[in-house]
Short mmCIF file of C-alpha atoms in Angstrom, two decimals:
data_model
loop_
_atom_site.label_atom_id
_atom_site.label_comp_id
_atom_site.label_asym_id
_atom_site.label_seq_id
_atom_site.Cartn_x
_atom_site.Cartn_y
_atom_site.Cartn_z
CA UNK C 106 109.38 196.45 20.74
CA UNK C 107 109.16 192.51 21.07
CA UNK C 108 106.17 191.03 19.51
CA UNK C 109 104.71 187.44 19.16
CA UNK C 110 101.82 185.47 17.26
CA UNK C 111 99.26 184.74 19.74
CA UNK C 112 98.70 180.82 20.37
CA UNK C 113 96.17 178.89 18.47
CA UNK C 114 96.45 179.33 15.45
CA UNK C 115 96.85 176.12 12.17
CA UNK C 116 98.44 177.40 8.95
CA UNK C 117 98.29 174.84 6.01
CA UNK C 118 98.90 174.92 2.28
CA UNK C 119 95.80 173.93 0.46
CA UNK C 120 94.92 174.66 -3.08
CA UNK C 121 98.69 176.52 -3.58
CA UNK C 122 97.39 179.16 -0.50
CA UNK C 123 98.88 180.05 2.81
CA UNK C 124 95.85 179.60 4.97
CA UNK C 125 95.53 180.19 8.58
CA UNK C 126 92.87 179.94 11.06
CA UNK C 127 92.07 180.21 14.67
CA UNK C 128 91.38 176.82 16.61
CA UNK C 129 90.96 178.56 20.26
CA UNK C 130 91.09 181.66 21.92
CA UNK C 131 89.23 185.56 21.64
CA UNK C 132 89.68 185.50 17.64
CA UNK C 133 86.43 184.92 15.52
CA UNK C 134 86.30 181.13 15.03
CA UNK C 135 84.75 181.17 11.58
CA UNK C 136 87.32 183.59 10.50
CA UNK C 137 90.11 182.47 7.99
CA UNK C 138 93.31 184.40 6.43
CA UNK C 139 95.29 183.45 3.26
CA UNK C 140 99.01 184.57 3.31
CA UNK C 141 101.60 184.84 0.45
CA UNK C 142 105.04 184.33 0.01
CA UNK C 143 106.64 186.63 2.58
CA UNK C 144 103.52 186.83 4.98
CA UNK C 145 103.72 183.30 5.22
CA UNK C 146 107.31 183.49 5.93
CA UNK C 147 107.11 186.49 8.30
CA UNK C 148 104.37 184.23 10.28
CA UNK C 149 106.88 181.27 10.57
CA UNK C 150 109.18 183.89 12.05
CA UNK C 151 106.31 185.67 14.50
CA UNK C 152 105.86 182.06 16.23
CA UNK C 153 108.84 183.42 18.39
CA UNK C 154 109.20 186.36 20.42
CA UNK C 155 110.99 189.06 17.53
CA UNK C 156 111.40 192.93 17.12
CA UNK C 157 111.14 194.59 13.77
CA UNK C 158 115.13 194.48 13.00
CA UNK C 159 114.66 190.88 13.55
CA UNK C 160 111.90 189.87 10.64
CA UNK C 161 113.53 192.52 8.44
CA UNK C 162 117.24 190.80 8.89
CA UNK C 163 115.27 187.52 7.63
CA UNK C 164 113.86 188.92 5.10
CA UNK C 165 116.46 190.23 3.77
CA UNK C 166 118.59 186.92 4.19
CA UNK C 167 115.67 184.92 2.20
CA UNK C 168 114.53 187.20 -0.30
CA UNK C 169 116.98 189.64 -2.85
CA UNK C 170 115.73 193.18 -1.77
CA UNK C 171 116.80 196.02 -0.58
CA UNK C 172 116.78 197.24 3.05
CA UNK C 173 113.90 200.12 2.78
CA UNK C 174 111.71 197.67 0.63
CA UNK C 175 112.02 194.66 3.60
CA UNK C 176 111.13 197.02 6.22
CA UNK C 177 108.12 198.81 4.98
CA UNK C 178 106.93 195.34 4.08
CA UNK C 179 107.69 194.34 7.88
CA UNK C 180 105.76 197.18 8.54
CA UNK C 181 103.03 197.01 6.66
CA UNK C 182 102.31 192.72 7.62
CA UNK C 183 102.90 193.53 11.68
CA UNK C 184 100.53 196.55 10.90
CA UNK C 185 97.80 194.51 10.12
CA UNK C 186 98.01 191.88 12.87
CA UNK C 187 98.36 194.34 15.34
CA UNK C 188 95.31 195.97 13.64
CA UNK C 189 93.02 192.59 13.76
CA UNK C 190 94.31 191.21 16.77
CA UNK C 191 96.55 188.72 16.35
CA UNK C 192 99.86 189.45 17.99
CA UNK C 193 99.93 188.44 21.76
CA UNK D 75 65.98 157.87 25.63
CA UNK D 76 65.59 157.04 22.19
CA UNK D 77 68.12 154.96 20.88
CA UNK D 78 68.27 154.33 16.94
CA UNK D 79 70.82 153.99 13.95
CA UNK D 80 71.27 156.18 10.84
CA UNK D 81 72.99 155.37 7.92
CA UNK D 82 74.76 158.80 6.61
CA UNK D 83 77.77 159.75 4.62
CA UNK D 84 78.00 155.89 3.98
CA UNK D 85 78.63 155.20 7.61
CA UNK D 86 76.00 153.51 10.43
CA UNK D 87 75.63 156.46 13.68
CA UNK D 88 74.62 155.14 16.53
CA UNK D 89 72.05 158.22 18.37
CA UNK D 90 70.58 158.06 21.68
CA UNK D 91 68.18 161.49 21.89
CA UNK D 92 65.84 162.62 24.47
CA UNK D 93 62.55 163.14 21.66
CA UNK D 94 61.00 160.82 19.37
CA UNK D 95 60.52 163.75 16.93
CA UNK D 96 64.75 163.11 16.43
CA UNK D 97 63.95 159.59 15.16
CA UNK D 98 61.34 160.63 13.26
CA UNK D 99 62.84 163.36 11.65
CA UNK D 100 65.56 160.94 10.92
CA UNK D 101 63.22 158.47 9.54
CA UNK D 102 63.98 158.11 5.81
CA UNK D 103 68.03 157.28 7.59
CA UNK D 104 67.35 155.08 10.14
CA UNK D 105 69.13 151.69 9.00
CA UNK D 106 69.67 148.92 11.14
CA UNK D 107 73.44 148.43 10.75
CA UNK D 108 75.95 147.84 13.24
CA UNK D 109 77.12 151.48 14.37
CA UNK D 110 80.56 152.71 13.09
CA UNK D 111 80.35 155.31 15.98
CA UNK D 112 77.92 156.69 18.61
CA UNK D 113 76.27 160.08 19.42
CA UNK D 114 74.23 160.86 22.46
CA UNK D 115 72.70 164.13 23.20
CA UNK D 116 71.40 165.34 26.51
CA UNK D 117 69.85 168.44 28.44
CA UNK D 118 72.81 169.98 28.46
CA UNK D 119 73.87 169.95 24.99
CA UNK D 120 70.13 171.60 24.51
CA UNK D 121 71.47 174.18 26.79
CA UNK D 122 74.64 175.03 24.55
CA UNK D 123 72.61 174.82 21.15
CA UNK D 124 70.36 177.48 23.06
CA UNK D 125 72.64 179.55 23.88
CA UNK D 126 74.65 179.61 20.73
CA UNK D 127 71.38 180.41 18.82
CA UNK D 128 71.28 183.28 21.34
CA UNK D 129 74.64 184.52 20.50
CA UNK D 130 74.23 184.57 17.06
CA UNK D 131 71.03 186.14 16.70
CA UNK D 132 72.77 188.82 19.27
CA UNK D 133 75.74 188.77 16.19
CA UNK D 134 73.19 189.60 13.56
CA UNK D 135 71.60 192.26 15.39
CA UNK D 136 67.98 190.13 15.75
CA UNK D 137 65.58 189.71 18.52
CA UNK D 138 66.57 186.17 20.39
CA UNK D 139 64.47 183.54 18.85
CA UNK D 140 62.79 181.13 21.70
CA UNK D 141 63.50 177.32 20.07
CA UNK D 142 61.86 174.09 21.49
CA UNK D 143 63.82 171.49 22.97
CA UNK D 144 63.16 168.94 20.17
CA UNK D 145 64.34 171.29 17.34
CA UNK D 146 67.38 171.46 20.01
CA UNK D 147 67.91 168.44 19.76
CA UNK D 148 67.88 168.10 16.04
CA UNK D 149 70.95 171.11 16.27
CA UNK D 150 73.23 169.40 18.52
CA UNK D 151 72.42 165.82 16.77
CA UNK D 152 73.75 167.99 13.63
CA UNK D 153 76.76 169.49 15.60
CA UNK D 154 77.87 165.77 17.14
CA UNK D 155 77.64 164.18 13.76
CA UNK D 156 79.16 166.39 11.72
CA UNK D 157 81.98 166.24 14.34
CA UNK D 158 82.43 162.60 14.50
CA UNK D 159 82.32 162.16 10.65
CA UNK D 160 85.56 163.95 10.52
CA UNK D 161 87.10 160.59 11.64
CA UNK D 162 85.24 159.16 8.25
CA UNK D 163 86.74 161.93 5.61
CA UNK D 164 83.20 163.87 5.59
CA UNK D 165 82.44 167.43 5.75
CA UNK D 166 78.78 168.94 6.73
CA UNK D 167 78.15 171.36 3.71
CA UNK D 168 75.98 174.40 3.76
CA UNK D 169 74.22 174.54 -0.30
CA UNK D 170 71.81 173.63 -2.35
CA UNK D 171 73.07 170.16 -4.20
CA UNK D 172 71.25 168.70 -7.31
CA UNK D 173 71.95 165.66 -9.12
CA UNK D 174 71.65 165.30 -12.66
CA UNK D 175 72.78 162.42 -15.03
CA UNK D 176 74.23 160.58 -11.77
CA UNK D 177 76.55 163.89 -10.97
CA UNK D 178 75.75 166.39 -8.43
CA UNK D 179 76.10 170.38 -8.79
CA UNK D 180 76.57 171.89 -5.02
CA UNK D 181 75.18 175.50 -5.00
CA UNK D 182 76.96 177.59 -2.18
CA UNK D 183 76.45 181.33 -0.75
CA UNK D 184 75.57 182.84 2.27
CA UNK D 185 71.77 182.19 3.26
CA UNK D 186 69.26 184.43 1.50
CA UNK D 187 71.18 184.65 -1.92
CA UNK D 188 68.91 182.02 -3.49
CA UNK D 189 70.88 178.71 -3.52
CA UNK D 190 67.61 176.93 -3.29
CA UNK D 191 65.70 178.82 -5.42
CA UNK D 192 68.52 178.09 -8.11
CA UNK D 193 67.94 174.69 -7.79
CA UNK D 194 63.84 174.97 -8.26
CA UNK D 195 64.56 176.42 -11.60
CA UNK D 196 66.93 173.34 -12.39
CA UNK D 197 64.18 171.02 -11.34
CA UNK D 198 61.38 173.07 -13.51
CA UNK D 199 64.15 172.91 -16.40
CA UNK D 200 65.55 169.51 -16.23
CA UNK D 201 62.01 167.80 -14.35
CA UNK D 202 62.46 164.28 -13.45
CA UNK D 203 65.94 164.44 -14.53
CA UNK D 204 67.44 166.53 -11.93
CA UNK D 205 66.87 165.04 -8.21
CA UNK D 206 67.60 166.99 -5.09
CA UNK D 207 70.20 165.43 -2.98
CA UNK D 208 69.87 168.15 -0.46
CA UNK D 209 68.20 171.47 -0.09
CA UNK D 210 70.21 172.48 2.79
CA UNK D 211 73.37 170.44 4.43
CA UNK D 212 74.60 167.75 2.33
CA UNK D 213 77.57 165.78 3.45
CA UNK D 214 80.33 165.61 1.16
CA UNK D 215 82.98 162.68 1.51
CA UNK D 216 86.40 162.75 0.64
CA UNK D 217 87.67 159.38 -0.87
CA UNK D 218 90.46 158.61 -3.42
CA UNK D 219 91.03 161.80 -4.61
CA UNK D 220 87.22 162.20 -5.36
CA UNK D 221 84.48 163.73 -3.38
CA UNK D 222 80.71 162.14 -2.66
CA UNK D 223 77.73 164.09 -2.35
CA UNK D 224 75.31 162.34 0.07
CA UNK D 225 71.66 163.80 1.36
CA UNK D 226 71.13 164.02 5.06
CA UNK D 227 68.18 164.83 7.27
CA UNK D 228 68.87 168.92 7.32
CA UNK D 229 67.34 169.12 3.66
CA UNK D 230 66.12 172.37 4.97
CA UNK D 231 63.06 174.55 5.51
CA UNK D 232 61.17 173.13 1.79
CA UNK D 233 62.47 169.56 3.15
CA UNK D 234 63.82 168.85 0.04
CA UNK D 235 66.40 166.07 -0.71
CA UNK D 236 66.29 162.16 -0.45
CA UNK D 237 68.89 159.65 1.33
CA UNK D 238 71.24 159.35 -2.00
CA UNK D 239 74.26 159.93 -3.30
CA UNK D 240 76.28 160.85 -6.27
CA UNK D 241 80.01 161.96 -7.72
CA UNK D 242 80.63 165.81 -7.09
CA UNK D 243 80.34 167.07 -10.02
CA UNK D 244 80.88 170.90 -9.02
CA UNK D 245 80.93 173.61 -6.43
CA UNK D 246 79.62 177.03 -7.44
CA UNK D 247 79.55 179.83 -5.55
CA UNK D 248 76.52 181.22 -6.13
CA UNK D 249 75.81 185.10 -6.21
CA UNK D 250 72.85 187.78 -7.34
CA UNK D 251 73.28 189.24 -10.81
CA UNK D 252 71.92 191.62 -13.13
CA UNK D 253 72.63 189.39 -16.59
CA UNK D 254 73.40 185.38 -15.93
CA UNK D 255 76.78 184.46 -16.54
CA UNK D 256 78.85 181.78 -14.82
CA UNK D 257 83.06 180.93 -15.01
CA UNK D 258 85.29 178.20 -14.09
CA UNK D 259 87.30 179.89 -10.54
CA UNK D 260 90.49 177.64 -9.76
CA UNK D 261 90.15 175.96 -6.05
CA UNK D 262 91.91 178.78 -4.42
CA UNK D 263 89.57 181.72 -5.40
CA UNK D 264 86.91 179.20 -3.60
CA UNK D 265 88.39 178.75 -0.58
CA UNK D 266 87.29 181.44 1.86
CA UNK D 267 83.68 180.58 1.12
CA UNK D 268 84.62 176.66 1.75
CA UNK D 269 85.54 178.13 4.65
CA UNK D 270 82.91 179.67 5.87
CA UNK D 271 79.96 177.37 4.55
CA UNK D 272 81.27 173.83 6.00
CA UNK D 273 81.09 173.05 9.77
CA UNK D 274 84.41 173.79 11.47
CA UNK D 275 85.30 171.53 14.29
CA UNK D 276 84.22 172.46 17.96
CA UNK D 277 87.12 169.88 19.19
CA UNK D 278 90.41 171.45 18.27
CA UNK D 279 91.86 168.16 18.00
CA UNK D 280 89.67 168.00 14.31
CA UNK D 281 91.06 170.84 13.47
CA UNK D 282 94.02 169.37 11.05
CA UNK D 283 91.66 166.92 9.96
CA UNK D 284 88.81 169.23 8.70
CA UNK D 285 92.03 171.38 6.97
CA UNK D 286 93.06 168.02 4.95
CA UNK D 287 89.43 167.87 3.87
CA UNK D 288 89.26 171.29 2.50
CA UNK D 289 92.49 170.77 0.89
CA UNK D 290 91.11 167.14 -0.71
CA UNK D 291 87.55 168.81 -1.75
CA UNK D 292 89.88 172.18 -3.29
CA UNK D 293 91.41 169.30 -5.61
CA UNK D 294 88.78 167.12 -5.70
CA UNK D 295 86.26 168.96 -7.79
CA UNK D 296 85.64 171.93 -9.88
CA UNK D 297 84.17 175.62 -9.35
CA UNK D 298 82.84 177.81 -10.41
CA UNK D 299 81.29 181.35 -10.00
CA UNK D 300 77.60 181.88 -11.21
CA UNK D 301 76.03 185.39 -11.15
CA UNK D 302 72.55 185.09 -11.69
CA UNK D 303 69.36 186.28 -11.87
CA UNK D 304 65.56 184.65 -10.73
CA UNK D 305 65.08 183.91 -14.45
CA UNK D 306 64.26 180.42 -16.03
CA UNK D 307 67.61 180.91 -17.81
CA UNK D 308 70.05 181.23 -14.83
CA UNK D 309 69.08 177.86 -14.65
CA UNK D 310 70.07 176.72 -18.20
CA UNK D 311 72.98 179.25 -18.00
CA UNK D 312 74.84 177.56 -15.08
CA UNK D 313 73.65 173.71 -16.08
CA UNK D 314 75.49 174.36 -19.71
CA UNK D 315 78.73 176.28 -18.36
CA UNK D 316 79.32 173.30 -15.91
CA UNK D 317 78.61 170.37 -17.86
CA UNK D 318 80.36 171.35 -20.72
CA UNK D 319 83.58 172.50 -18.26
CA UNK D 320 84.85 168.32 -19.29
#
């Protein structure tokens, strides 16, 4: 299954975090998400159209891990946008 | 229309408003200083405050509270400002912000935790030495790596505050406690509630703007996290864990 970020979103580094927020759209304006390391990565990666094999081939090209860990982590980050709304 | 000029944030606004009440609830601003920029507000920004009061009192599960047009008018003057002084490095700021010694404190939590409160027991500690900036929605500038405090006319339901300014000292996030007891937080345990108590943009075009000045005020300052009771001691509690935080 092919999934995507919806549009209008800004992510910016401030203070050392990963945040993101909504500028437009059906999310809650005066919402706000901080993302580490690999969620931050995974988001880069989620601007495009992707599947699951996709983000966990990158992952495991960027980070040392092993198959199993990269995908449950896949898992678990698209889990939770799907959850609160954010993939297209 | 009512045309005048305010001096806020360290910059002249030009307002054109529909009520004299705006002017004169603008009166300890008005200045009469070439404008830096303009605001006008008309029937139908009246109708968007409206409805946006509407929608949030829907949010918050309340009855929809009926306002008159020239409190309105006071809201979208708030909303048009606050937007335009993104151009000038300024944030509108939801606390409770003190000065003392020539340095301001910035109390910040959701409404109804007692920012302002906390600030009447610095004033019944500290008397004529600690002077309210603003009660409500300061403005906080972003300059040089440091950060301004300055009062505005939204000082609040007590209308407390005065049309000063002062180095920001501190932000603390201010929350109910049992015992008083306050700690340094670094910037990015702060941020959500940045977040959520300065005025985001309306005009998506701000948008990178207003995230620069959260990132300049997250290094521009300190914070801290204050748990604290309605005792005459919070007071001295919080005022001795921040100025001693050198």
């Amino acid at each position: 299954m092919n999934m995507k970020l919806k549009d209008g979103f800004l992510l910016r580094k401030i203070a050392g975090q990963t945040v993101v927020v909504p500028t437009e759209g059906d999310m809650d304006l005066n919402m706000m998400i901080t993302l580490n390391g690999t969620g931050a990565f995974l988001w880069e990666k989620l601007q495009e159209d992707v599947n699951e094999d996709v983000l966990v081939a990158a992952l495991l090209g960027e980070y040392d891990v092993d198959e199993a860990t990269a995908r449950s982590s896949v898992q678990a980050f698209v889990g939770k946008l799907m959850k609160n709304g954010f993939l297209a | 229309m009512i045309d005048f000029t305010i001096g806020v944030a360290g910059c002249a606004a030009g307002v054109r408003a529909m009520f004299d009440s705006t002017r004169d609830f603008c009166a300890e601003y008005l200045c009469d200083a070439e404008p830096d920029f303009s605001v006008a507000i008309d029937a139908e920004d009246l109708r968007m405050e409206r409805e946006r009061s509407a929608h949030t009192d829907q949010l918050e599960g309340r009855a929809v509270r009926r306002f008159p047009d020239d409190y309105l008018e006071t809201l979208a003057m708030q909303r048009k400002l606050a937007e335009a002084l993104f151009g000038y490095d300024t944030l509108l700021f939801h606390g409770s912000v003190v000065a003392v010694d020539g340095q301001a404190y910035l109390f910040t939590a959701k409404s109804g935790t007692g920012k302002s409160t906390h600030t009447r027991l610095w004033r019944e500690m500290l008397g004529d030495c600690a002077v309210m900036i603003n009660d409500d929605k300061p403005f906080l500038r972003m300059e040089n790596g440091r950060v301004t405090a300055y009062g505005s006319p939204w000082n609040g339901k007590h209308r407390l505050g005065a049309n000063i300014s002062a180095p920001l000292r501190a932000v603390c996030i201010l929350e109910r406690g049992e015992v008083n007891e306050i700690h340094p937080i670094v910037p990015a345990e702060a941020l959500p509630m940045l977040m959520q108590q300065s005025h985001r943009p309306s005009d998506r075009s701000n948008f990178q703007k207003y995230m620069e000045l959260i990132g300049a005020l997250a290094d521009g300052t300190k914070f801290y996290r204050l748990a604290c009771n309605m005792d005459p001691s919070a007071a001295k509690v919080a005022f001795e864990g921040m100025k001693k935080g050198q």
